[in-house]
Amino acid sequence: MLPHQFFKLLADETRLRCLLLIARERRLCVCELTYALQESQPKISRHLAQLRQSGVLLDERQGQWVFYRLSPALPAWLQTVIDGLQQADNLQQQYVRDSERLQDMAERPCC
């Protein structure tokens, strides 16, 4: 993936929020992202499909759940960008509610 392709993917706020939560939590399912971002399931699924098709995310089925995680085959530069985004103070402050809602979610499939 070329840098301009990756940054084009992140130009959408929903994809950015999904990516940041998945990077922080290591793996999440659609229902967790839907709850945390307060968006519809079809919208979240559509954005996850784009991230998966680009090779940024991998999906893994476990029973009725499909979990998404960062691809371990990401180029080093791309992983560095994701790490930097996770550590950016302004993004942490802006999306802190996403993490809080996720932590408050009852009956998470991973727990």
PDB file of N, CA and C in Angstrom:
ATOM      1  N   MET A   1       0.845  -1.175   0.000  1.00  0.00           N
ATOM      2  CA  MET A   1       0.000   0.000   0.000  1.00  0.00           C
ATOM      3  C   MET A   1       0.887   1.233   0.000  1.00  0.00           C
ATOM      4  N   LEU A   2       0.530   2.163  -0.828  1.00  0.00           N
ATOM      5  CA  LEU A   2       1.266   3.425  -0.904  1.00  0.00           C
ATOM      6  C   LEU A   2       0.717   4.416   0.124  1.00  0.00           C
ATOM      7  N   PRO A   3       1.553   5.341   0.577  1.00  0.00           N
ATOM      8  CA  PRO A   3       1.100   6.289   1.601  1.00  0.00           C
ATOM      9  C   PRO A   3      -0.180   7.036   1.234  1.00  0.00           C
ATOM     10  N   HIS A   4      -0.299   7.485  -0.006  1.00  0.00           N
ATOM     11  CA  HIS A   4      -1.504   8.251  -0.356  1.00  0.00           C
ATOM     12  C   HIS A   4      -2.764   7.376  -0.268  1.00  0.00           C
ATOM     13  N   GLN A   5      -2.624   6.087  -0.525  1.00  0.00           N
ATOM     14  CA  GLN A   5      -3.773   5.181  -0.409  1.00  0.00           C
ATOM     15  C   GLN A   5      -4.179   5.008   1.061  1.00  0.00           C
ATOM     16  N   PHE A   6      -3.183   4.876   1.935  1.00  0.00           N
ATOM     17  CA  PHE A   6      -3.466   4.722   3.352  1.00  0.00           C
ATOM     18  C   PHE A   6      -4.112   5.985   3.920  1.00  0.00           C
ATOM     19  N   PHE A   7      -3.557   7.138   3.584  1.00  0.00           N
ATOM     20  CA  PHE A   7      -4.108   8.382   4.117  1.00  0.00           C
ATOM     21  C   PHE A   7      -5.503   8.661   3.557  1.00  0.00           C
ATOM     22  N   LYS A   8      -5.766   8.213   2.347  1.00  0.00           N
ATOM     23  CA  LYS A   8      -7.118   8.340   1.800  1.00  0.00           C
ATOM     24  C   LYS A   8      -8.097   7.494   2.613  1.00  0.00           C
ATOM     25  N   LEU A   9      -7.673   6.293   3.026  1.00  0.00           N
ATOM     26  CA  LEU A   9      -8.516   5.449   3.895  1.00  0.00           C
ATOM     27  C   LEU A   9      -8.836   6.163   5.202  1.00  0.00           C
ATOM     28  N   LEU A  10      -7.847   6.842   5.768  1.00  0.00           N
ATOM     29  CA  LEU A  10      -8.025   7.506   7.058  1.00  0.00           C
ATOM     30  C   LEU A  10      -8.727   8.852   6.948  1.00  0.00           C
ATOM     31  N   ALA A  11      -9.002   9.287   5.731  1.00  0.00           N
ATOM     32  CA  ALA A  11      -9.699  10.565   5.557  1.00  0.00           C
ATOM     33  C   ALA A  11     -11.129  10.496   6.077  1.00  0.00           C
ATOM     34  N   ASP A  12     -11.658   9.286   6.211  1.00  0.00           N
ATOM     35  CA  ASP A  12     -12.999   9.114   6.767  1.00  0.00           C
ATOM     36  C   ASP A  12     -12.882   8.937   8.275  1.00  0.00           C
ATOM     37  N   GLU A  13     -13.615   9.740   9.027  1.00  0.00           N
ATOM     38  CA  GLU A  13     -13.502   9.720  10.484  1.00  0.00           C
ATOM     39  C   GLU A  13     -13.936   8.381  11.081  1.00  0.00           C
ATOM     40  N   THR A  14     -14.945   7.748  10.526  1.00  0.00           N
ATOM     41  CA  THR A  14     -15.392   6.460  11.065  1.00  0.00           C
ATOM     42  C   THR A  14     -14.297   5.413  10.923  1.00  0.00           C
ATOM     43  N   ARG A  15     -13.631   5.365   9.766  1.00  0.00           N
ATOM     44  CA  ARG A  15     -12.541   4.403   9.588  1.00  0.00           C
ATOM     45  C   ARG A  15     -11.391   4.708  10.542  1.00  0.00           C
ATOM     46  N   LEU A  16     -11.083   5.990  10.733  1.00  0.00           N
ATOM     47  CA  LEU A  16     -10.026   6.368  11.659  1.00  0.00           C
ATOM     48  C   LEU A  16     -10.364   5.922  13.081  1.00  0.00           C
ATOM     49  N   ARG A  17     -11.591   6.177  13.505  1.00  0.00           N
ATOM     50  CA  ARG A  17     -12.020   5.780  14.858  1.00  0.00           C
ATOM     51  C   ARG A  17     -11.983   4.266  15.030  1.00  0.00           C
ATOM     52  N   CYS A  18     -12.435   3.527  14.019  1.00  0.00           N
ATOM     53  CA  CYS A  18     -12.364   2.057  14.075  1.00  0.00           C
ATOM     54  C   CYS A  18     -10.914   1.603  14.195  1.00  0.00           C
ATOM     55  N   LEU A  19     -10.064   2.148  13.365  1.00  0.00           N
ATOM     56  CA  LEU A  19      -8.664   1.754  13.370  1.00  0.00           C
ATOM     57  C   LEU A  19      -8.000   2.038  14.713  1.00  0.00           C
ATOM     58  N   LEU A  20      -8.254   3.203  15.273  1.00  0.00           N
ATOM     59  CA  LEU A  20      -7.654   3.557  16.561  1.00  0.00           C
ATOM     60  C   LEU A  20      -8.127   2.635  17.678  1.00  0.00           C
ATOM     61  N   LEU A  21      -9.418   2.316  17.698  1.00  0.00           N
ATOM     62  CA  LEU A  21      -9.925   1.406  18.735  1.00  0.00           C
ATOM     63  C   LEU A  21      -9.370  -0.006  18.566  1.00  0.00           C
ATOM     64  N   ILE A  22      -9.319  -0.481  17.350  1.00  0.00           N
ATOM     65  CA  ILE A  22      -8.782  -1.825  17.108  1.00  0.00           C
ATOM     66  C   ILE A  22      -7.305  -1.879  17.475  1.00  0.00           C
ATOM     67  N   ALA A  23      -6.554  -0.855  17.112  1.00  0.00           N
ATOM     68  CA  ALA A  23      -5.126  -0.821  17.458  1.00  0.00           C
ATOM     69  C   ALA A  23      -4.945  -0.816  18.971  1.00  0.00           C
ATOM     70  N   ARG A  24      -5.781  -0.092  19.677  1.00  0.00           N
ATOM     71  CA  ARG A  24      -5.674   0.002  21.138  1.00  0.00           C
ATOM     72  C   ARG A  24      -6.081  -1.300  21.816  1.00  0.00           C
ATOM     73  N   GLU A  25      -7.169  -1.906  21.350  1.00  0.00           N
ATOM     74  CA  GLU A  25      -7.730  -3.098  22.000  1.00  0.00           C
ATOM     75  C   GLU A  25      -7.165  -4.408  21.452  1.00  0.00           C
ATOM     76  N   ARG A  26      -6.436  -4.359  20.372  1.00  0.00           N
ATOM     77  CA  ARG A  26      -5.839  -5.516  19.696  1.00  0.00           C
ATOM     78  C   ARG A  26      -6.816  -6.261  18.781  1.00  0.00           C
ATOM     79  N   ARG A  27      -8.082  -6.386  19.197  1.00  0.00           N
ATOM     80  CA  ARG A  27      -9.086  -6.997  18.321  1.00  0.00           C
ATOM     81  C   ARG A  27     -10.473  -6.637  18.849  1.00  0.00           C
ATOM     82  N   LEU A  28     -11.373  -6.387  17.906  1.00  0.00           N
ATOM     83  CA  LEU A  28     -12.750  -6.037  18.258  1.00  0.00           C
ATOM     84  C   LEU A  28     -13.692  -6.620  17.222  1.00  0.00           C
ATOM     85  N   CYS A  29     -14.935  -6.842  17.645  1.00  0.00           N
ATOM     86  CA  CYS A  29     -15.960  -7.302  16.701  1.00  0.00           C
ATOM     87  C   CYS A  29     -16.839  -6.108  16.301  1.00  0.00           C
ATOM     88  N   VAL A  30     -17.658  -6.321  15.302  1.00  0.00           N
ATOM     89  CA  VAL A  30     -18.529  -5.271  14.790  1.00  0.00           C
ATOM     90  C   VAL A  30     -19.440  -4.728  15.889  1.00  0.00           C
ATOM     91  N   CYS A  31     -19.991  -5.628  16.715  1.00  0.00           N
ATOM     92  CA  CYS A  31     -20.925  -5.161  17.747  1.00  0.00           C
ATOM     93  C   CYS A  31     -20.232  -4.233  18.745  1.00  0.00           C
ATOM     94  N   GLU A  32     -18.971  -4.496  19.067  1.00  0.00           N
ATOM     95  CA  GLU A  32     -18.241  -3.620  19.981  1.00  0.00           C
ATOM     96  C   GLU A  32     -17.994  -2.253  19.351  1.00  0.00           C
ATOM     97  N   LEU A  33     -17.624  -2.252  18.086  1.00  0.00           N
ATOM     98  CA  LEU A  33     -17.390  -0.984  17.393  1.00  0.00           C
ATOM     99  C   LEU A  33     -18.685  -0.198  17.215  1.00  0.00           C
ATOM    100  N   THR A  34     -19.764  -0.897  16.910  1.00  0.00           N
ATOM    101  CA  THR A  34     -21.070  -0.254  16.777  1.00  0.00           C
ATOM    102  C   THR A  34     -21.463   0.427  18.083  1.00  0.00           C
ATOM    103  N   TYR A  35     -21.245  -0.258  19.179  1.00  0.00           N
ATOM    104  CA  TYR A  35     -21.588   0.279  20.504  1.00  0.00           C
ATOM    105  C   TYR A  35     -20.694   1.467  20.847  1.00  0.00           C
ATOM    106  N   ALA A  36     -19.404   1.317  20.659  1.00  0.00           N
ATOM    107  CA  ALA A  36     -18.457   2.368  21.049  1.00  0.00           C
ATOM    108  C   ALA A  36     -18.603   3.620  20.196  1.00  0.00           C
ATOM    109  N   LEU A  37     -18.817   3.457  18.911  1.00  0.00           N
ATOM    110  CA  LEU A  37     -18.891   4.603  18.013  1.00  0.00           C
ATOM    111  C   LEU A  37     -20.309   5.136  17.851  1.00  0.00           C
ATOM    112  N   GLN A  38     -21.278   4.390  18.362  1.00  0.00           N
ATOM    113  CA  GLN A  38     -22.690   4.751  18.251  1.00  0.00           C
ATOM    114  C   GLN A  38     -23.090   4.994  16.794  1.00  0.00           C
ATOM    115  N   GLU A  39     -22.721   4.035  15.966  1.00  0.00           N
ATOM    116  CA  GLU A  39     -23.050   4.055  14.545  1.00  0.00           C
ATOM    117  C   GLU A  39     -23.788   2.765  14.209  1.00  0.00           C
ATOM    118  N   SER A  40     -24.427   2.722  13.062  1.00  0.00           N
ATOM    119  CA  SER A  40     -25.187   1.535  12.656  1.00  0.00           C
ATOM    120  C   SER A  40     -24.242   0.399  12.262  1.00  0.00           C
ATOM    121  N   GLN A  41     -24.737  -0.815  12.404  1.00  0.00           N
ATOM    122  CA  GLN A  41     -23.945  -1.996  12.048  1.00  0.00           C
ATOM    123  C   GLN A  41     -23.562  -2.000  10.561  1.00  0.00           C
ATOM    124  N   PRO A  42     -24.483  -1.688   9.644  1.00  0.00           N
ATOM    125  CA  PRO A  42     -24.083  -1.672   8.232  1.00  0.00           C
ATOM    126  C   PRO A  42     -22.972  -0.650   7.936  1.00  0.00           C
ATOM    127  N   LYS A  43     -23.038   0.501   8.578  1.00  0.00           N
ATOM    128  CA  LYS A  43     -22.013   1.521   8.346  1.00  0.00           C
ATOM    129  C   LYS A  43     -20.654   1.040   8.843  1.00  0.00           C
ATOM    130  N   ILE A  44     -20.614   0.494  10.055  1.00  0.00           N
ATOM    131  CA  ILE A  44     -19.350  -0.007  10.604  1.00  0.00           C
ATOM    132  C   ILE A  44     -18.818  -1.151   9.735  1.00  0.00           C
ATOM    133  N   SER A  45     -19.678  -2.070   9.349  1.00  0.00           N
ATOM    134  CA  SER A  45     -19.256  -3.208   8.519  1.00  0.00           C
ATOM    135  C   SER A  45     -18.684  -2.746   7.185  1.00  0.00           C
ATOM    136  N   ARG A  46     -19.297  -1.753   6.589  1.00  0.00           N
ATOM    137  CA  ARG A  46     -18.816  -1.221   5.308  1.00  0.00           C
ATOM    138  C   ARG A  46     -17.402  -0.655   5.451  1.00  0.00           C
ATOM    139  N   HIS A  47     -17.168   0.093   6.520  1.00  0.00           N
ATOM    140  CA  HIS A  47     -15.843   0.688   6.728  1.00  0.00           C
ATOM    141  C   HIS A  47     -14.802  -0.375   7.083  1.00  0.00           C
ATOM    142  N   LEU A  48     -15.196  -1.378   7.868  1.00  0.00           N
ATOM    143  CA  LEU A  48     -14.272  -2.461   8.185  1.00  0.00           C
ATOM    144  C   LEU A  48     -13.908  -3.237   6.926  1.00  0.00           C
ATOM    145  N   ALA A  49     -14.866  -3.424   6.032  1.00  0.00           N
ATOM    146  CA  ALA A  49     -14.593  -4.124   4.772  1.00  0.00           C
ATOM    147  C   ALA A  49     -13.551  -3.374   3.951  1.00  0.00           C
ATOM    148  N   GLN A  50     -13.640  -2.059   3.931  1.00  0.00           N
ATOM    149  CA  GLN A  50     -12.648  -1.271   3.189  1.00  0.00           C
ATOM    150  C   GLN A  50     -11.260  -1.410   3.809  1.00  0.00           C
ATOM    151  N   LEU A  51     -11.186  -1.388   5.136  1.00  0.00           N
ATOM    152  CA  LEU A  51      -9.899  -1.549   5.811  1.00  0.00           C
ATOM    153  C   LEU A  51      -9.345  -2.967   5.612  1.00  0.00           C
ATOM    154  N   ARG A  52     -10.228  -3.949   5.575  1.00  0.00           N
ATOM    155  CA  ARG A  52      -9.801  -5.334   5.347  1.00  0.00           C
ATOM    156  C   ARG A  52      -9.335  -5.528   3.907  1.00  0.00           C
ATOM    157  N   GLN A  53     -10.089  -5.001   2.956  1.00  0.00           N
ATOM    158  CA  GLN A  53      -9.734  -5.147   1.544  1.00  0.00           C
ATOM    159  C   GLN A  53      -8.413  -4.449   1.209  1.00  0.00           C
ATOM    160  N   SER A  54      -8.095  -3.422   1.955  1.00  0.00           N
ATOM    161  CA  SER A  54      -6.835  -2.705   1.725  1.00  0.00           C
ATOM    162  C   SER A  54      -5.647  -3.429   2.363  1.00  0.00           C
ATOM    163  N   GLY A  55      -5.920  -4.421   3.198  1.00  0.00           N
ATOM    164  CA  GLY A  55      -4.856  -5.166   3.843  1.00  0.00           C
ATOM    165  C   GLY A  55      -4.449  -4.629   5.201  1.00  0.00           C
ATOM    166  N   VAL A  56      -5.124  -3.594   5.680  1.00  0.00           N
ATOM    167  CA  VAL A  56      -4.791  -3.011   6.990  1.00  0.00           C
ATOM    168  C   VAL A  56      -5.313  -3.899   8.114  1.00  0.00           C
ATOM    169  N   LEU A  57      -6.505  -4.469   7.945  1.00  0.00           N
ATOM    170  CA  LEU A  57      -7.105  -5.326   8.956  1.00  0.00           C
ATOM    171  C   LEU A  57      -7.253  -6.758   8.452  1.00  0.00           C
ATOM    172  N   LEU A  58      -7.248  -7.671   9.399  1.00  0.00           N
ATOM    173  CA  LEU A  58      -7.595  -9.061   9.132  1.00  0.00           C
ATOM    174  C   LEU A  58      -8.844  -9.385   9.933  1.00  0.00           C
ATOM    175  N   ASP A  59      -9.647 -10.296   9.409  1.00  0.00           N
ATOM    176  CA  ASP A  59     -10.820 -10.731  10.170  1.00  0.00           C
ATOM    177  C   ASP A  59     -10.669 -12.205  10.521  1.00  0.00           C
ATOM    178  N   GLU A  60     -11.273 -12.577  11.645  1.00  0.00           N
ATOM    179  CA  GLU A  60     -11.187 -13.942  12.140  1.00  0.00           C
ATOM    180  C   GLU A  60     -12.524 -14.314  12.760  1.00  0.00           C
ATOM    181  N   ARG A  61     -13.106 -15.387  12.254  1.00  0.00           N
ATOM    182  CA  ARG A  61     -14.394 -15.845  12.769  1.00  0.00           C
ATOM    183  C   ARG A  61     -14.159 -16.778  13.946  1.00  0.00           C
ATOM    184  N   GLN A  62     -14.906 -16.506  15.024  1.00  0.00           N
ATOM    185  CA  GLN A  62     -14.918 -17.382  16.184  1.00  0.00           C
ATOM    186  C   GLN A  62     -16.376 -17.598  16.567  1.00  0.00           C
ATOM    187  N   GLY A  63     -16.920 -18.730  16.164  1.00  0.00           N
ATOM    188  CA  GLY A  63     -18.333 -18.988  16.394  1.00  0.00           C
ATOM    189  C   GLY A  63     -19.178 -17.988  15.635  1.00  0.00           C
ATOM    190  N   GLN A  64     -20.056 -17.301  16.327  1.00  0.00           N
ATOM    191  CA  GLN A  64     -20.937 -16.320  15.678  1.00  0.00           C
ATOM    192  C   GLN A  64     -20.276 -14.956  15.520  1.00  0.00           C
ATOM    193  N   TRP A  65     -19.088 -14.774  16.087  1.00  0.00           N
ATOM    194  CA  TRP A  65     -18.430 -13.467  16.089  1.00  0.00           C
ATOM    195  C   TRP A  65     -17.349 -13.407  15.016  1.00  0.00           C
ATOM    196  N   VAL A  66     -17.200 -12.227  14.412  1.00  0.00           N
ATOM    197  CA  VAL A  66     -16.083 -11.950  13.519  1.00  0.00           C
ATOM    198  C   VAL A  66     -15.277 -10.832  14.166  1.00  0.00           C
ATOM    199  N   PHE A  67     -14.032 -11.131  14.471  1.00  0.00           N
ATOM    200  CA  PHE A  67     -13.144 -10.158  15.109  1.00  0.00           C
ATOM    201  C   PHE A  67     -12.182  -9.575  14.087  1.00  0.00           C
ATOM    202  N   TYR A  68     -11.881  -8.302  14.267  1.00  0.00           N
ATOM    203  CA  TYR A  68     -10.963  -7.597  13.387  1.00  0.00           C
ATOM    204  C   TYR A  68      -9.723  -7.202  14.180  1.00  0.00           C
ATOM    205  N   ARG A  69      -8.565  -7.320  13.518  1.00  0.00           N
ATOM    206  CA  ARG A  69      -7.304  -6.932  14.145  1.00  0.00           C
ATOM    207  C   ARG A  69      -6.380  -6.362  13.070  1.00  0.00           C
ATOM    208  N   LEU A  70      -5.352  -5.655  13.519  1.00  0.00           N
ATOM    209  CA  LEU A  70      -4.379  -5.139  12.570  1.00  0.00           C
ATOM    210  C   LEU A  70      -3.637  -6.297  11.924  1.00  0.00           C
ATOM    211  N   SER A  71      -3.342  -6.163  10.670  1.00  0.00           N
ATOM    212  CA  SER A  71      -2.568  -7.189   9.979  1.00  0.00           C
ATOM    213  C   SER A  71      -1.131  -7.168  10.490  1.00  0.00           C
ATOM    214  N   PRO A  72      -0.576  -8.333  10.820  1.00  0.00           N
ATOM    215  CA  PRO A  72       0.822  -8.359  11.241  1.00  0.00           C
ATOM    216  C   PRO A  72       1.789  -8.117  10.082  1.00  0.00           C
ATOM    217  N   ALA A  73       1.274  -8.146   8.861  1.00  0.00           N
ATOM    218  CA  ALA A  73       2.116  -7.950   7.679  1.00  0.00           C
ATOM    219  C   ALA A  73       2.194  -6.485   7.233  1.00  0.00           C
ATOM    220  N   LEU A  74       1.724  -5.566   8.086  1.00  0.00           N
ATOM    221  CA  LEU A  74       1.787  -4.148   7.710  1.00  0.00           C
ATOM    222  C   LEU A  74       3.226  -3.704   7.543  1.00  0.00           C
ATOM    223  N   PRO A  75       3.487  -2.867   6.553  1.00  0.00           N
ATOM    224  CA  PRO A  75       4.841  -2.318   6.426  1.00  0.00           C
ATOM    225  C   PRO A  75       5.197  -1.494   7.670  1.00  0.00           C
ATOM    226  N   ALA A  76       6.462  -1.426   7.966  1.00  0.00           N
ATOM    227  CA  ALA A  76       6.927  -0.723   9.168  1.00  0.00           C
ATOM    228  C   ALA A  76       6.471   0.732   9.184  1.00  0.00           C
ATOM    229  N   TRP A  77       6.499   1.409   8.038  1.00  0.00           N
ATOM    230  CA  TRP A  77       6.112   2.821   8.011  1.00  0.00           C
ATOM    231  C   TRP A  77       4.644   2.984   8.391  1.00  0.00           C
ATOM    232  N   LEU A  78       3.816   2.030   7.953  1.00  0.00           N
ATOM    233  CA  LEU A  78       2.392   2.122   8.236  1.00  0.00           C
ATOM    234  C   LEU A  78       2.122   1.870   9.722  1.00  0.00           C
ATOM    235  N   GLN A  79       2.810   0.912  10.305  1.00  0.00           N
ATOM    236  CA  GLN A  79       2.670   0.645  11.731  1.00  0.00           C
ATOM    237  C   GLN A  79       3.147   1.843  12.542  1.00  0.00           C
ATOM    238  N   THR A  80       4.194   2.505  12.080  1.00  0.00           N
ATOM    239  CA  THR A  80       4.698   3.699  12.758  1.00  0.00           C
ATOM    240  C   THR A  80       3.657   4.815  12.742  1.00  0.00           C
ATOM    241  N   VAL A  81       2.966   4.976  11.624  1.00  0.00           N
ATOM    242  CA  VAL A  81       1.912   5.995  11.522  1.00  0.00           C
ATOM    243  C   VAL A  81       0.773   5.662  12.488  1.00  0.00           C
ATOM    244  N   ILE A  82       0.352   4.408  12.521  1.00  0.00           N
ATOM    245  CA  ILE A  82      -0.733   4.001  13.419  1.00  0.00           C
ATOM    246  C   ILE A  82      -0.324   4.223  14.873  1.00  0.00           C
ATOM    247  N   ASP A  83       0.903   3.848  15.218  1.00  0.00           N
ATOM    248  CA  ASP A  83       1.402   4.076  16.584  1.00  0.00           C
ATOM    249  C   ASP A  83       1.388   5.565  16.926  1.00  0.00           C
ATOM    250  N   GLY A  84       1.803   6.392  15.984  1.00  0.00           N
ATOM    251  CA  GLY A  84       1.796   7.838  16.204  1.00  0.00           C
ATOM    252  C   GLY A  84       0.399   8.391  16.395  1.00  0.00           C
ATOM    253  N   LEU A  85      -0.543   7.890  15.623  1.00  0.00           N
ATOM    254  CA  LEU A  85      -1.934   8.326  15.778  1.00  0.00           C
ATOM    255  C   LEU A  85      -2.478   7.952  17.150  1.00  0.00           C
ATOM    256  N   GLN A  86      -2.127   6.759  17.622  1.00  0.00           N
ATOM    257  CA  GLN A  86      -2.588   6.323  18.940  1.00  0.00           C
ATOM    258  C   GLN A  86      -2.043   7.217  20.048  1.00  0.00           C
ATOM    259  N   GLN A  87      -0.845   7.729  19.876  1.00  0.00           N
ATOM    260  CA  GLN A  87      -0.194   8.518  20.916  1.00  0.00           C
ATOM    261  C   GLN A  87      -0.497  10.010  20.812  1.00  0.00           C
ATOM    262  N   ALA A  88      -1.132  10.440  19.736  1.00  0.00           N
ATOM    263  CA  ALA A  88      -1.421  11.862  19.537  1.00  0.00           C
ATOM    264  C   ALA A  88      -2.417  12.350  20.583  1.00  0.00           C
ATOM    265  N   ASP A  89      -1.999  13.310  21.391  1.00  0.00           N
ATOM    266  CA  ASP A  89      -2.835  13.822  22.477  1.00  0.00           C
ATOM    267  C   ASP A  89      -4.182  14.345  21.985  1.00  0.00           C
ATOM    268  N   ASN A  90      -4.169  15.076  20.876  1.00  0.00           N
ATOM    269  CA  ASN A  90      -5.433  15.646  20.409  1.00  0.00           C
ATOM    270  C   ASN A  90      -6.418  14.571  19.960  1.00  0.00           C
ATOM    271  N   LEU A  91      -5.940  13.463  19.385  1.00  0.00           N
ATOM    272  CA  LEU A  91      -6.841  12.371  18.993  1.00  0.00           C
ATOM    273  C   LEU A  91      -7.320  11.596  20.213  1.00  0.00           C
ATOM    274  N   GLN A  92      -6.443  11.408  21.190  1.00  0.00           N
ATOM    275  CA  GLN A  92      -6.852  10.721  22.415  1.00  0.00           C
ATOM    276  C   GLN A  92      -7.965  11.491  23.109  1.00  0.00           C
ATOM    277  N   GLN A  93      -7.845  12.798  23.155  1.00  0.00           N
ATOM    278  CA  GLN A  93      -8.862  13.630  23.803  1.00  0.00           C
ATOM    279  C   GLN A  93     -10.158  13.627  23.003  1.00  0.00           C
ATOM    280  N   GLN A  94     -10.034  13.709  21.680  1.00  0.00           N
ATOM    281  CA  GLN A  94     -11.228  13.793  20.844  1.00  0.00           C
ATOM    282  C   GLN A  94     -12.038  12.498  20.870  1.00  0.00           C
ATOM    283  N   TYR A  95     -11.362  11.355  20.943  1.00  0.00           N
ATOM    284  CA  TYR A  95     -12.051  10.069  20.842  1.00  0.00           C
ATOM    285  C   TYR A  95     -12.073   9.298  22.160  1.00  0.00           C
ATOM    286  N   VAL A  96     -11.856   9.984  23.264  1.00  0.00           N
ATOM    287  CA  VAL A  96     -11.863   9.326  24.569  1.00  0.00           C
ATOM    288  C   VAL A  96     -13.222   8.693  24.865  1.00  0.00           C
ATOM    289  N   ARG A  97     -14.296   9.295  24.409  1.00  0.00           N
ATOM    290  CA  ARG A  97     -15.638   8.736  24.646  1.00  0.00           C
ATOM    291  C   ARG A  97     -15.816   7.379  23.967  1.00  0.00           C
ATOM    292  N   ASP A  98     -15.177   7.167  22.813  1.00  0.00           N
ATOM    293  CA  ASP A  98     -15.266   5.860  22.154  1.00  0.00           C
ATOM    294  C   ASP A  98     -14.727   4.772  23.084  1.00  0.00           C
ATOM    295  N   SER A  99     -13.568   5.029  23.667  1.00  0.00           N
ATOM    296  CA  SER A  99     -12.960   4.048  24.584  1.00  0.00           C
ATOM    297  C   SER A  99     -13.785   3.873  25.844  1.00  0.00           C
ATOM    298  N   GLU A 100     -14.305   4.966  26.365  1.00  0.00           N
ATOM    299  CA  GLU A 100     -15.123   4.882  27.581  1.00  0.00           C
ATOM    300  C   GLU A 100     -16.381   4.059  27.341  1.00  0.00           C
ATOM    301  N   ARG A 101     -17.050   4.310  26.209  1.00  0.00           N
ATOM    302  CA  ARG A 101     -18.260   3.530  25.901  1.00  0.00           C
ATOM    303  C   ARG A 101     -17.926   2.049  25.747  1.00  0.00           C
ATOM    304  N   LEU A 102     -16.809   1.769  25.094  1.00  0.00           N
ATOM    305  CA  LEU A 102     -16.412   0.377  24.915  1.00  0.00           C
ATOM    306  C   LEU A 102     -16.169  -0.292  26.261  1.00  0.00           C
ATOM    307  N   GLN A 103     -15.509   0.387  27.170  1.00  0.00           N
ATOM    308  CA  GLN A 103     -15.241  -0.184  28.499  1.00  0.00           C
ATOM    309  C   GLN A 103     -16.538  -0.384  29.295  1.00  0.00           C
ATOM    310  N   ASP A 104     -17.523   0.441  29.033  1.00  0.00           N
ATOM    311  CA  ASP A 104     -18.801   0.340  29.742  1.00  0.00           C
ATOM    312  C   ASP A 104     -19.744  -0.695  29.134  1.00  0.00           C
ATOM    313  N   MET A 105     -19.398  -1.235  27.988  1.00  0.00           N
ATOM    314  CA  MET A 105     -20.278  -2.177  27.290  1.00  0.00           C
ATOM    315  C   MET A 105     -20.428  -3.458  28.109  1.00  0.00           C
ATOM    316  N   ALA A 106     -21.662  -3.805  28.383  1.00  0.00           N
ATOM    317  CA  ALA A 106     -21.948  -5.055  29.101  1.00  0.00           C
ATOM    318  C   ALA A 106     -21.911  -6.231  28.120  1.00  0.00           C
ATOM    319  N   GLU A 107     -21.526  -7.372  28.604  1.00  0.00           N
ATOM    320  CA  GLU A 107     -21.560  -8.607  27.831  1.00  0.00           C
ATOM    321  C   GLU A 107     -20.796  -8.517  26.512  1.00  0.00           C
ATOM    322  N   ARG A 108     -19.565  -8.016  26.586  1.00  0.00           N
ATOM    323  CA  ARG A 108     -18.721  -7.991  25.393  1.00  0.00           C
ATOM    324  C   ARG A 108     -18.363  -9.412  24.986  1.00  0.00           C
ATOM    325  N   PRO A 109     -18.344  -9.703  23.705  1.00  0.00           N
ATOM    326  CA  PRO A 109     -18.055 -11.064  23.261  1.00  0.00           C
ATOM    327  C   PRO A 109     -16.640 -11.532  23.612  1.00  0.00           C
ATOM    328  N   CYS A 110     -15.755 -10.607  23.846  1.00  0.00           N
ATOM    329  CA  CYS A 110     -14.372 -10.989  24.167  1.00  0.00           C
ATOM    330  C   CYS A 110     -14.189 -11.262  25.641  1.00  0.00           C
ATOM    331  N   CYS A 111     -15.134 -10.873  26.480  1.00  0.00           N
ATOM    332  CA  CYS A 111     -14.938 -10.925  27.931  1.00  0.00           C
ATOM    333  C   CYS A 111     -15.746 -12.024  28.593  1.00  0.00           C
TER     334      CYS A 111
END
